[in-house]
């Protein structure tokens, strides 16, 4: 029978990566002083599963590597080995290594053998040295040497009375012996009690079996392997006429074929391993990033809801077609009800489908304990990480894209925010700093906050720095908020020297831009000496947005509702025309530029060409406000965002398209893009 | 055809076992851990149980012990899938009433052969 | 893989001799004015009648706009305008041929407006001649070869080139 094992590989990889995440977070949670047995057990199980799977699916290098981890963990689990920080670090390093091995196999890339060997050595060193009281004495399984020719075996088999209760049947063994060669069996009834005492569930028979042929002893032993504890067994070479040998079950069990190599290398020189400290501080390539995004794991409850809803929809549909078949005006009410039902079910269905794309933010948060663990030891700081609201759900796309900006912010907090223990004590703070990651929903947004109780942003320093870099004018008057936001300006870095932790040439300006490209925004609150909070606001989903449709000529455009501040009718005296600089209008204290939609998009047949005839929709995008001049407002509705670029091209001022109720396509406006367009 | 309960917390192993046995014409029900398996075993009598050892909630050894205590499962063959090559787990398994074991890694052929062995 | 498909296709059209499996190729022929063109039938996804498009601002005039094709946003190109053959007058009888191409490895679906679809024609690959320099109306960059069918000359178009967009896709590739 040939079965294509490759069909199970994908799921094996998925569960292995999950297992690695479990191991990682388990290892990070271990408290050296008070080791939780269940945590160790969980870590062990994950390693064990990966080993079993990798062996079965033919990834022997992985199985071999995991075997060493498993052995280490097994000893910790049994209390034969103390859980020490160095050992945990080696295991963490091994988790990383294993992850790379699996990724390499999955992507069919070349494995970094040297790295694997190095980690393997570190593991072996830990295994052999380390803090174990006694390694289990692994008995090398000795193939028992026999002379080539043998005529067969004489077997005395006396099952204990409880043999049947293990689900074993003597007949099975006879059958298997018969496959080895010709057999003669005699049964010994002596042990059978009288009918009164006879328990039919017990076995009281014993047998003498002779199997003829040139049969290796091991094959005979294999047959009785499962029952050696439940019987008296003696196996004798037919040719040997000497006295009965000692019972066979003294011999080591025959599992040789499967035995993985025992941890080698008492000879390996002990390696002072940096690997536990993980050179992989470079979080740009930590787990979840960049892994295949094609599949999504969905809670079965969500699918059940969906199926129920489809059921409802089908019922409604059949009801409607029934009405349609013999329609007369009497059924108008029924029809209306049916249509209302249809609408409700469609909406619910839409919500449920969107819900499938929602993932808990813990998918992103889960990488941070490791990051904080590694970085704080590297920076010589004591830092505790608090995660709040991990179950808050966000769209899958947001989960994938928010990860890197968050890593950057957290690194910043660790590097620049939290002080060294000495500094903290001097400032009258607790030695251990706290970084908090919190996620929650507010309105149609998800808010993710990164806060620390560190030194906070120094407004004077920020200002001085911005002046020095020529980012602001000498006489610039800046509010607190504006001062803080200086750090988002390109070319600004608050660190006195770039460290390898948060340096890397990517500035906060990139973080801000990335967040804005997700349709979000970022806010800073900070108090000198007590800490900072960065709050990221993101739309719940990128696939649907609340839109305001507007008419320009015969065309319909969608403005994201989130970017609309208000809509106003302007009067002539609000308008200000600056030669060569276009039109502006006064809104309260501000003069805002006007973008005439019909002009910038060359729309024919615009109804309103005089500003006073149409409507100005005041919008804000990337901190820039302006008034969009349109003919009229139409409806507000949720629209499904479709890509214009999938089959076509990017068009400046347009972020995407959507399909309206009548099946036609409407374009969704990109406010910052429009501003850029109008400046040309 | 004989029905088999396949228990493993690892989805890939479970699918492999199940796929292999189904391919050979057996009736296979999957369970994700000992607790799940015990519930399923109570609702229907299986002719054979194949279980992983290390699982959350209830491990394979506890499962075998619990199953053996059920009248329906007194003599039913129960096999452990184990990577433990040491005698430790096997010993515990046997004490719990396991019929035998299949040592991981195994290939579908080995699995089938063993199952055919105990199901006769 | 997609990439490969695109390449082999190009080869089969440019070097008809290299492909031995089949000697015939099928083309969908259509007219623009009094000229006849053909596209590889395997690139034709469907034929639709003209329906109003949503105009896209600030793009070349021959890119007429986009339509909703079963949930996907698909651009519509006017081939007459693309080939500088004058303007079309759209009626419900105007035909849109929906074509699929690979730009690099990325599939792209696009509709092209033609006057009318004439036929599916079988052309012997060995009979396809390389395109001469017309020097005239039609830019030869889209023409893969010439073939005659029932005494008429059919210009065979390279769909991959046809579906490239100005300012978006590089000319090489």
PDB file of C-alpha atoms in Angstrom, chain A residues 555 557 599-604 642-652 654 657-659 663-667 677, chain C residues 54-60 62-68 70-75 106-110 165-168:
ATOM      1  CA  UNK A 555     -20.451  59.824 -11.316  1.00  0.00           C
ATOM      2  CA  UNK A 557     -17.506  58.449  -5.482  1.00  0.00           C
ATOM      3  CA  UNK A 599     -11.784  69.542 -12.104  1.00  0.00           C
ATOM      4  CA  UNK A 600      -9.202  67.279 -10.584  1.00  0.00           C
ATOM      5  CA  UNK A 601     -10.952  64.225 -12.026  1.00  0.00           C
ATOM      6  CA  UNK A 602     -12.116  65.992 -15.222  1.00  0.00           C
ATOM      7  CA  UNK A 603     -15.709  64.936 -14.643  1.00  0.00           C
ATOM      8  CA  UNK A 604     -18.053  65.986 -17.463  1.00  0.00           C
ATOM      9  CA  UNK A 642     -12.075  45.894  -3.925  1.00  0.00           C
ATOM     10  CA  UNK A 643      -8.655  46.310  -5.379  1.00  0.00           C
ATOM     11  CA  UNK A 644      -8.326  48.398  -8.484  1.00  0.00           C
ATOM     12  CA  UNK A 645      -4.809  47.176  -8.956  1.00  0.00           C
ATOM     13  CA  UNK A 646      -5.588  43.466  -9.175  1.00  0.00           C
ATOM     14  CA  UNK A 647      -6.374  43.722 -12.876  1.00  0.00           C
ATOM     15  CA  UNK A 648      -5.643  47.346 -13.463  1.00  0.00           C
ATOM     16  CA  UNK A 649      -3.478  50.075 -12.062  1.00  0.00           C
ATOM     17  CA  UNK A 650      -2.984  52.381  -9.145  1.00  0.00           C
ATOM     18  CA  UNK A 651      -4.684  55.698  -9.762  1.00  0.00           C
ATOM     19  CA  UNK A 652      -3.590  58.683  -7.727  1.00  0.00           C
ATOM     20  CA  UNK A 654      -8.172  56.532  -5.563  1.00  0.00           C
ATOM     21  CA  UNK A 657     -13.279  50.499  -5.780  1.00  0.00           C
ATOM     22  CA  UNK A 658     -16.526  49.027  -4.641  1.00  0.00           C
ATOM     23  CA  UNK A 659     -19.620  47.596  -6.232  1.00  0.00           C
ATOM     24  CA  UNK A 663     -23.899  46.368  -9.842  1.00  0.00           C
ATOM     25  CA  UNK A 664     -21.964  49.380 -11.060  1.00  0.00           C
ATOM     26  CA  UNK A 665     -18.517  50.290  -9.813  1.00  0.00           C
ATOM     27  CA  UNK A 666     -17.793  53.330  -7.655  1.00  0.00           C
ATOM     28  CA  UNK A 667     -14.320  54.571  -6.801  1.00  0.00           C
ATOM     29  CA  UNK A 677      -2.721  65.377  -6.855  1.00  0.00           C
TER      30      UNK A 677
ATOM     31  CA  UNK C  54     -17.206  53.631 -14.503  1.00  0.00           C
ATOM     32  CA  UNK C  55     -14.763  56.162 -15.831  1.00  0.00           C
ATOM     33  CA  UNK C  56     -11.317  56.327 -14.254  1.00  0.00           C
ATOM     34  CA  UNK C  57      -9.844  59.796 -13.952  1.00  0.00           C
ATOM     35  CA  UNK C  58      -6.475  60.834 -15.352  1.00  0.00           C
ATOM     36  CA  UNK C  59      -5.661  57.778 -17.441  1.00  0.00           C
ATOM     37  CA  UNK C  60      -5.154  57.427 -21.222  1.00  0.00           C
ATOM     38  CA  UNK C  62      -8.463  54.439 -24.598  1.00  0.00           C
ATOM     39  CA  UNK C  63      -8.753  53.058 -21.038  1.00  0.00           C
ATOM     40  CA  UNK C  64     -12.484  53.546 -20.947  1.00  0.00           C
ATOM     41  CA  UNK C  65     -13.081  52.621 -17.325  1.00  0.00           C
ATOM     42  CA  UNK C  66     -13.849  49.637 -15.151  1.00  0.00           C
ATOM     43  CA  UNK C  67     -16.767  47.234 -14.805  1.00  0.00           C
ATOM     44  CA  UNK C  68     -17.839  44.690 -12.236  1.00  0.00           C
ATOM     45  CA  UNK C  70     -18.700  38.894 -11.043  1.00  0.00           C
ATOM     46  CA  UNK C  71     -17.184  40.805  -8.172  1.00  0.00           C
ATOM     47  CA  UNK C  72     -13.831  41.603  -9.744  1.00  0.00           C
ATOM     48  CA  UNK C  73     -12.981  45.076 -10.961  1.00  0.00           C
ATOM     49  CA  UNK C  74     -11.952  44.717 -14.590  1.00  0.00           C
ATOM     50  CA  UNK C  75     -10.717  47.491 -16.874  1.00  0.00           C
ATOM     51  CA  UNK C 106       0.513  37.899 -12.294  1.00  0.00           C
ATOM     52  CA  UNK C 107      -2.680  37.102 -14.125  1.00  0.00           C
ATOM     53  CA  UNK C 108      -4.593  40.050 -15.475  1.00  0.00           C
ATOM     54  CA  UNK C 109      -8.098  40.107 -16.845  1.00  0.00           C
ATOM     55  CA  UNK C 110      -9.133  42.897 -19.145  1.00  0.00           C
ATOM     56  CA  UNK C 165      -0.650  49.235 -19.416  1.00  0.00           C
ATOM     57  CA  UNK C 166       1.212  52.392 -20.164  1.00  0.00           C
ATOM     58  CA  UNK C 167       3.095  53.646 -17.165  1.00  0.00           C
ATOM     59  CA  UNK C 168       2.434  50.490 -15.172  1.00  0.00           C
TER      60      UNK C 168
END
